[in-house]
Short mmCIF file of N, CA, C and O in Angstrom, two decimals:
data_model
loop_
_atom_site.label_atom_id
_atom_site.label_comp_id
_atom_site.label_asym_id
_atom_site.label_seq_id
_atom_site.Cartn_x
_atom_site.Cartn_y
_atom_site.Cartn_z
N MET S 1 -7.18 -24.70 -6.43
CA MET S 1 -6.83 -23.42 -6.59
C MET S 1 -7.35 -22.17 -7.11
O MET S 1 -7.42 -21.36 -6.31
N ARG S 2 -8.32 -22.74 -7.66
CA ARG S 2 -9.37 -21.60 -7.72
C ARG S 2 -10.47 -21.01 -7.29
O ARG S 2 -10.80 -20.62 -6.59
N LYS S 3 -10.75 -21.98 -6.18
CA LYS S 3 -11.74 -21.36 -4.69
C LYS S 3 -10.94 -20.90 -3.80
O LYS S 3 -11.16 -19.76 -3.38
N TYR S 4 -9.41 -21.00 -3.85
CA TYR S 4 -8.54 -20.26 -2.91
C TYR S 4 -7.97 -18.81 -3.30
O TYR S 4 -8.29 -17.78 -3.19
N PHE S 5 -7.89 -19.03 -4.87
CA PHE S 5 -7.89 -17.76 -5.51
C PHE S 5 -9.22 -17.11 -5.46
O PHE S 5 -9.25 -15.51 -5.05
N ILE S 6 -10.45 -17.32 -5.52
CA ILE S 6 -12.36 -16.97 -5.42
C ILE S 6 -12.17 -16.54 -3.74
O ILE S 6 -12.47 -14.95 -3.67
N LEU S 7 -11.65 -17.11 -2.80
CA LEU S 7 -11.75 -16.68 -1.60
C LEU S 7 -10.58 -15.10 -1.49
O LEU S 7 -11.31 -14.37 -0.96
N ILE S 8 -9.51 -15.33 -2.11
CA ILE S 8 -8.28 -14.24 -1.92
C ILE S 8 -9.16 -13.11 -2.24
O ILE S 8 -8.94 -11.70 -1.56
N VAL S 9 -9.84 -13.31 -3.44
CA VAL S 9 -10.27 -11.99 -3.74
C VAL S 9 -11.51 -11.15 -3.37
O VAL S 9 -11.99 -10.22 -2.96
N CYS S 10 -12.43 -12.01 -2.42
CA CYS S 10 -13.79 -12.11 -1.76
C CYS S 10 -12.92 -11.09 -0.54
O CYS S 10 -13.57 -10.36 -0.24
N LEU S 11 -12.10 -11.87 0.65
CA LEU S 11 -11.38 -11.20 1.32
C LEU S 11 -11.11 -10.29 0.78
O LEU S 11 -11.38 -8.88 1.75
N THR S 12 -10.58 -9.65 0.06
CA THR S 12 -9.79 -8.26 -0.34
C THR S 12 -11.21 -7.80 -0.87
O THR S 12 -10.87 -6.11 -0.31
N LEU S 13 -11.63 -7.49 -1.25
CA LEU S 13 -13.44 -6.92 -1.60
C LEU S 13 -13.50 -6.12 -0.08
O LEU S 13 -13.92 -5.29 -0.36
N GLY S 14 -13.77 -7.35 0.29
CA GLY S 14 -14.42 -7.14 1.59
C GLY S 14 -13.46 -6.20 2.69
O GLY S 14 -14.28 -5.18 2.67
N ILE S 15 -12.24 -6.45 2.50
CA ILE S 15 -11.67 -5.48 3.45
C ILE S 15 -11.53 -4.09 2.80
O ILE S 15 -11.74 -2.75 2.98
N SER S 16 -11.56 -3.67 1.37
CA SER S 16 -11.57 -2.28 0.81
C SER S 16 -12.93 -1.99 1.02
O SER S 16 -13.29 -0.87 1.04
N LEU S 17 -14.03 -2.33 1.16
CA LEU S 17 -15.46 -2.13 1.27
C LEU S 17 -15.57 -1.70 2.44
O LEU S 17 -16.32 -0.65 2.62
N SER S 18 -14.87 -2.63 3.23
CA SER S 18 -15.11 -2.08 4.85
C SER S 18 -14.11 -0.93 5.03
O SER S 18 -14.83 0.31 6.03
N ALA S 19 -12.93 -0.36 4.36
CA ALA S 19 -12.60 0.89 4.42
C ALA S 19 -13.53 2.15 3.73
O ALA S 19 -12.67 3.24 4.17
N GLN S 20 -14.46 2.17 3.55
CA GLN S 20 -15.31 3.41 2.67
C GLN S 20 -16.01 3.96 4.16
O GLN S 20 -16.78 4.72 3.89
N ASN S 21 -15.90 3.69 5.08
CA ASN S 21 -16.75 4.58 5.91
C ASN S 21 -15.90 6.40 5.98
O ASN S 21 -15.15 6.47 5.46
N ALA S 22 -17.01 7.14 6.51
CA ALA S 22 -16.99 8.86 6.90
C ALA S 22 -16.03 9.14 7.33
O ALA S 22 -15.80 8.46 8.92
N LYS S 23 -14.85 9.49 7.18
CA LYS S 23 -13.90 10.18 7.52
C LYS S 23 -14.00 11.83 7.86
O LYS S 23 -14.83 12.20 7.42
N PRO S 24 -13.26 11.65 9.15
CA PRO S 24 -13.91 13.34 9.73
C PRO S 24 -13.10 14.11 8.72
O PRO S 24 -12.65 13.89 7.72
N LYS S 25 -13.36 15.55 8.70
CA LYS S 25 -13.16 16.65 7.46
C LYS S 25 -11.09 17.15 7.60
O LYS S 25 -10.83 16.76 6.30
N ASP S 26 -10.93 16.67 8.99
CA ASP S 26 -9.46 17.12 8.90
C ASP S 26 -8.89 16.35 9.84
O ASP S 26 -9.26 15.86 10.34
N MET S 27 -8.00 15.51 9.15
CA MET S 27 -7.52 13.88 9.74
C MET S 27 -6.02 14.02 9.38
O MET S 27 -5.52 14.88 8.17
N TRP S 28 -5.01 13.85 10.44
CA TRP S 28 -4.11 12.64 9.70
C TRP S 28 -4.16 11.57 9.71
O TRP S 28 -4.74 10.93 10.65
N GLU S 29 -2.89 11.01 8.90
CA GLU S 29 -3.01 9.33 8.75
C GLU S 29 -1.30 9.34 8.12
O GLU S 29 -0.18 9.50 8.13
N VAL S 30 -1.16 7.43 9.10
CA VAL S 30 0.37 7.33 9.46
C VAL S 30 0.31 5.53 9.06
O VAL S 30 -1.02 5.12 9.33
N GLY S 31 0.82 5.61 8.11
CA GLY S 31 0.60 3.84 7.35
C GLY S 31 2.26 3.83 7.65
O GLY S 31 3.70 3.90 6.98
N LEU S 32 2.19 2.59 7.06
CA LEU S 32 4.24 1.43 7.49
C LEU S 32 3.46 0.27 6.07
O LEU S 32 2.28 0.06 5.66
N GLN S 33 5.02 0.11 5.18
CA GLN S 33 5.21 -0.24 4.56
C GLN S 33 5.85 -1.34 4.26
O GLN S 33 6.83 -0.45 4.66
N GLY S 34 5.79 -2.61 4.02
CA GLY S 34 7.15 -3.87 3.64
C GLY S 34 6.86 -4.65 2.57
O GLY S 34 5.66 -4.52 2.01
N GLY S 35 7.89 -5.20 2.18
CA GLY S 35 7.40 -6.12 1.17
C GLY S 35 9.23 -6.38 0.10
O GLY S 35 10.23 -6.05 1.11
N THR S 36 8.98 -6.92 -0.45
CA THR S 36 10.18 -7.35 -1.85
C THR S 36 10.79 -6.19 -2.13
O THR S 36 9.57 -5.69 -3.01
N MET S 37 11.83 -6.98 -2.96
CA MET S 37 12.19 -5.78 -3.84
C MET S 37 13.40 -6.68 -4.81
O MET S 37 13.64 -7.25 -4.34
N PHE S 38 12.90 -6.35 -6.03
CA PHE S 38 13.57 -6.93 -7.41
C PHE S 38 13.88 -6.07 -8.62
O PHE S 38 13.38 -5.53 -8.59
N VAL S 39 15.05 -6.01 -8.82
CA VAL S 39 15.21 -5.79 -10.11
C VAL S 39 15.25 -6.63 -11.57
O VAL S 39 15.18 -7.97 -11.36
N SER S 40 14.37 -6.13 -12.66
CA SER S 40 13.87 -6.98 -13.38
C SER S 40 14.48 -6.22 -15.11
O SER S 40 14.49 -5.33 -15.16
N GLY S 41 15.50 -7.91 -15.70
CA GLY S 41 15.73 -6.69 -16.21
C GLY S 41 16.77 -7.80 -16.85
O GLY S 41 16.11 -9.18 -16.48
N ASP S 42 18.10 -7.54 -17.91
CA ASP S 42 19.03 -8.76 -18.55
C ASP S 42 19.36 -9.08 -17.68
O ASP S 42 20.13 -10.64 -17.69
N LEU S 43 20.01 -8.86 -16.67
CA LEU S 43 20.71 -9.29 -15.45
C LEU S 43 20.20 -10.25 -14.41
O LEU S 43 19.03 -10.12 -14.24
N GLU S 44 20.90 -11.15 -13.75
CA GLU S 44 20.55 -12.07 -12.94
C GLU S 44 20.37 -11.00 -11.47
O GLU S 44 21.36 -10.02 -11.36
N SER S 45 19.22 -10.72 -10.64
CA SER S 45 19.03 -10.37 -9.54
C SER S 45 18.87 -11.22 -7.76
O SER S 45 18.31 -11.65 -8.57
N ASP S 46 19.14 -10.53 -7.31
CA ASP S 46 18.98 -11.17 -5.81
C ASP S 46 17.92 -10.53 -5.11
O ASP S 46 17.71 -9.03 -5.71
N PHE S 47 16.93 -10.77 -4.50
CA PHE S 47 15.41 -10.25 -4.05
C PHE S 47 16.08 -9.60 -2.95
O PHE S 47 17.24 -9.94 -2.31
N GLY S 48 15.75 -8.39 -2.37
CA GLY S 48 16.08 -7.76 -1.00
C GLY S 48 15.00 -7.49 -0.71
O GLY S 48 14.14 -7.91 -0.86
N TYR S 49 14.66 -5.72 0.22
CA TYR S 49 13.74 -5.85 0.98
C TYR S 49 13.38 -4.46 0.53
O TYR S 49 14.61 -3.48 0.39
N ALA S 50 12.59 -4.19 1.25
CA ALA S 50 11.89 -2.56 1.12
C ALA S 50 11.16 -2.51 2.15
O ALA S 50 10.09 -3.22 2.53
N ALA S 51 10.72 -1.24 2.67
CA ALA S 51 9.95 -0.85 3.80
C ALA S 51 10.20 1.12 3.81
O ALA S 51 10.19 1.85 2.53
N GLY S 52 9.37 0.82 3.94
CA GLY S 52 8.18 2.45 3.27
C GLY S 52 7.18 3.13 4.59
O GLY S 52 6.93 2.78 5.36
N ILE S 53 7.29 4.40 4.66
CA ILE S 53 6.36 5.14 6.00
C ILE S 53 5.47 6.07 4.97
O ILE S 53 6.38 6.49 3.55
N HIS S 54 3.96 6.40 5.12
CA HIS S 54 3.42 7.73 4.81
C HIS S 54 2.71 8.10 5.82
O HIS S 54 2.06 7.87 6.55
N PHE S 55 2.65 9.70 5.02
CA PHE S 55 1.96 10.60 5.87
C PHE S 55 1.10 10.57 4.63
O PHE S 55 1.05 11.67 4.03
N ARG S 56 -0.43 11.39 5.59
CA ARG S 56 -1.07 12.05 4.50
C ARG S 56 -2.92 13.10 5.64
O ARG S 56 -2.60 12.38 6.87
N LYS S 57 -2.42 14.08 5.11
CA LYS S 57 -3.20 14.75 5.43
C LYS S 57 -4.08 15.13 4.39
O LYS S 57 -4.33 15.83 3.53
N SER S 58 -5.55 15.22 5.04
CA SER S 58 -7.21 16.00 4.33
C SER S 58 -7.36 16.99 5.02
O SER S 58 -6.76 17.94 5.60
N LEU S 59 -7.21 17.89 3.03
CA LEU S 59 -7.59 18.96 3.34
C LEU S 59 -9.78 18.90 3.71
O LEU S 59 -9.77 20.49 3.93
N ASP S 60 -10.06 18.16 2.93
CA ASP S 60 -11.78 18.35 3.08
C ASP S 60 -12.48 17.28 2.91
O ASP S 60 -11.28 15.61 3.11
N HIS S 61 -13.37 16.07 2.37
CA HIS S 61 -13.94 15.16 2.51
C HIS S 61 -13.57 14.73 1.26
O HIS S 61 -13.38 13.31 1.25
N VAL S 62 -13.34 15.63 0.27
CA VAL S 62 -12.98 14.79 -1.03
C VAL S 62 -10.92 14.98 -1.35
O VAL S 62 -10.74 14.00 -1.84
N PHE S 63 -10.47 16.18 -0.95
CA PHE S 63 -8.95 16.31 -1.24
C PHE S 63 -7.97 15.83 0.14
O PHE S 63 -8.10 16.42 1.46
N SER S 64 -6.90 15.33 -0.41
CA SER S 64 -5.88 15.03 0.39
C SER S 64 -4.28 14.65 0.16
O SER S 64 -4.47 15.32 -1.52
N LEU S 65 -3.40 15.34 0.86
CA LEU S 65 -2.37 15.26 -0.05
C LEU S 65 -1.48 13.76 0.69
O LEU S 65 -1.43 14.31 2.29
N ARG S 66 -0.85 13.42 0.06
CA ARG S 66 -0.08 12.22 0.83
C ARG S 66 1.32 12.08 0.26
O ARG S 66 1.33 12.64 -0.77
N GLY S 67 2.83 12.00 0.87
CA GLY S 67 3.76 12.24 1.14
C GLY S 67 4.33 10.21 0.99
O GLY S 67 3.79 10.21 2.51
N ASP S 68 5.60 9.37 0.52
CA ASP S 68 5.30 8.67 0.76
C ASP S 68 6.88 8.87 0.58
O ASP S 68 7.62 9.23 -0.34
N PHE S 69 7.88 8.04 1.94
CA PHE S 69 9.17 7.56 1.43
C PHE S 69 9.23 6.39 1.78
O PHE S 69 8.98 6.16 2.54
N TRP S 70 10.44 5.53 0.63
CA TRP S 70 10.16 4.45 0.34
C TRP S 70 11.91 3.84 1.04
O TRP S 70 13.33 4.86 0.16
N TYR S 71 12.17 3.15 1.25
CA TYR S 71 13.75 2.59 1.26
C TYR S 71 14.11 1.26 0.81
O TYR S 71 13.23 0.06 1.50
N GLY S 72 14.73 0.40 -0.26
CA GLY S 72 15.31 -0.44 -0.32
C GLY S 72 17.17 -0.64 -0.87
O GLY S 72 17.28 -0.12 -0.85
N ASN S 73 16.72 -2.30 -0.60
CA ASN S 73 18.16 -2.65 -0.80
C ASN S 73 17.55 -4.00 -1.29
O ASN S 73 17.52 -4.74 -1.56
N THR S 74 18.75 -3.88 -2.84
CA THR S 74 17.90 -5.04 -3.70
C THR S 74 20.14 -5.47 -4.55
O THR S 74 20.54 -4.26 -3.90
N SER S 75 20.49 -6.64 -4.79
CA SER S 75 21.74 -6.45 -5.82
C SER S 75 21.32 -7.02 -7.06
O SER S 75 20.69 -7.95 -7.46
N GLY S 76 22.02 -6.50 -8.32
CA GLY S 76 22.31 -7.51 -9.36
C GLY S 76 22.63 -6.52 -10.32
O GLY S 76 23.08 -5.62 -10.61
#
Protein backbone atom coordinates (compact mmCIF):
# COMPACT_ATOMS: atom_id res chain seq x y z
CA MET A 1 0.00 0.00 0.00
CA ARG A 2 2.86 2.36 0.81
CA LYS A 3 4.42 1.78 -2.62
CA TYR A 4 1.19 2.82 -4.33
CA PHE A 5 0.96 5.95 -2.19
CA ILE A 6 4.55 6.94 -3.05
CA LEU A 7 3.87 6.25 -6.74
CA ILE A 8 0.76 8.44 -6.74
CA VAL A 9 2.59 11.27 -4.95
CA CYS A 10 5.50 11.13 -7.43
CA LEU A 11 3.15 11.14 -10.43
CA THR A 12 1.19 14.06 -9.01
CA LEU A 13 4.34 16.08 -8.37
CA GLY A 14 5.65 15.26 -11.82
CA ILE A 15 2.46 16.44 -13.50
CA SER A 16 2.35 19.66 -11.47
CA LEU A 17 6.01 20.42 -12.17
CA SER A 18 5.57 19.89 -15.90
CA ALA A 19 2.85 22.56 -15.89
CA GLN A 20 5.36 25.27 -14.95
CA ASN A 21 6.26 26.19 -18.53
CA ALA A 22 6.39 29.89 -19.39
CA LYS A 23 3.03 30.99 -20.76
CA PRO A 24 2.41 33.86 -23.15
CA LYS A 25 1.58 37.18 -21.52
CA ASP A 26 -1.91 37.43 -23.03
CA MET A 27 -3.77 34.10 -22.88
CA TRP A 28 -7.20 32.54 -22.30
CA GLU A 29 -7.79 29.20 -20.54
CA VAL A 30 -10.92 27.06 -20.32
CA GLY A 31 -11.15 24.03 -18.05
CA LEU A 32 -13.71 21.37 -17.15
CA GLN A 33 -14.13 19.72 -13.75
CA GLY A 34 -16.20 16.79 -12.58
CA GLY A 35 -16.59 14.63 -9.53
CA THR A 36 -18.80 13.54 -6.70
CA MET A 37 -20.71 15.67 -4.22
CA PHE A 38 -21.94 14.81 -0.74
CA VAL A 39 -23.36 16.45 2.36
CA SER A 40 -21.26 16.07 5.51
CA GLY A 41 -23.10 16.41 8.79
CA ASP A 42 -25.57 14.75 11.14
CA LEU A 43 -27.93 13.61 8.39
CA GLU A 44 -27.41 10.65 6.12
CA SER A 45 -26.84 11.67 2.54
CA ASP A 46 -26.47 10.06 -0.86
CA PHE A 47 -23.56 10.76 -3.12
CA GLY A 48 -24.37 12.99 -6.03
CA TYR A 49 -22.49 14.40 -8.96
CA ALA A 50 -20.87 17.74 -9.64
CA ALA A 51 -19.60 19.40 -12.79
CA GLY A 52 -17.99 22.72 -13.46
CA ILE A 53 -16.24 24.92 -15.94
CA HIS A 54 -13.74 27.71 -15.43
CA PHE A 55 -12.47 30.56 -17.55
CA ARG A 56 -9.14 32.28 -16.91
CA LYS A 57 -7.73 35.38 -18.58
CA SER A 58 -4.11 36.27 -17.92
CA LEU A 59 -3.43 39.96 -17.48
CA ASP A 60 0.36 39.60 -17.62
CA HIS A 61 2.92 36.96 -16.58
CA VAL A 62 1.98 37.16 -12.88
CA PHE A 63 -1.70 38.12 -12.55
CA SER A 64 -4.87 36.59 -13.97
CA LEU A 65 -8.63 36.60 -13.44
CA ARG A 66 -10.53 33.33 -13.06
CA GLY A 67 -14.25 32.58 -12.89
CA ASP A 68 -15.56 29.18 -11.76
CA PHE A 69 -19.07 27.92 -12.40
CA TRP A 70 -20.27 24.76 -10.61
CA TYR A 71 -23.39 22.64 -10.71
CA GLY A 72 -24.04 19.80 -8.30
CA ASN A 73 -26.84 17.53 -7.23
CA THR A 74 -27.11 15.55 -4.00
CA SER A 75 -29.79 14.57 -1.51
CA GLY A 76 -29.92 13.92 2.18
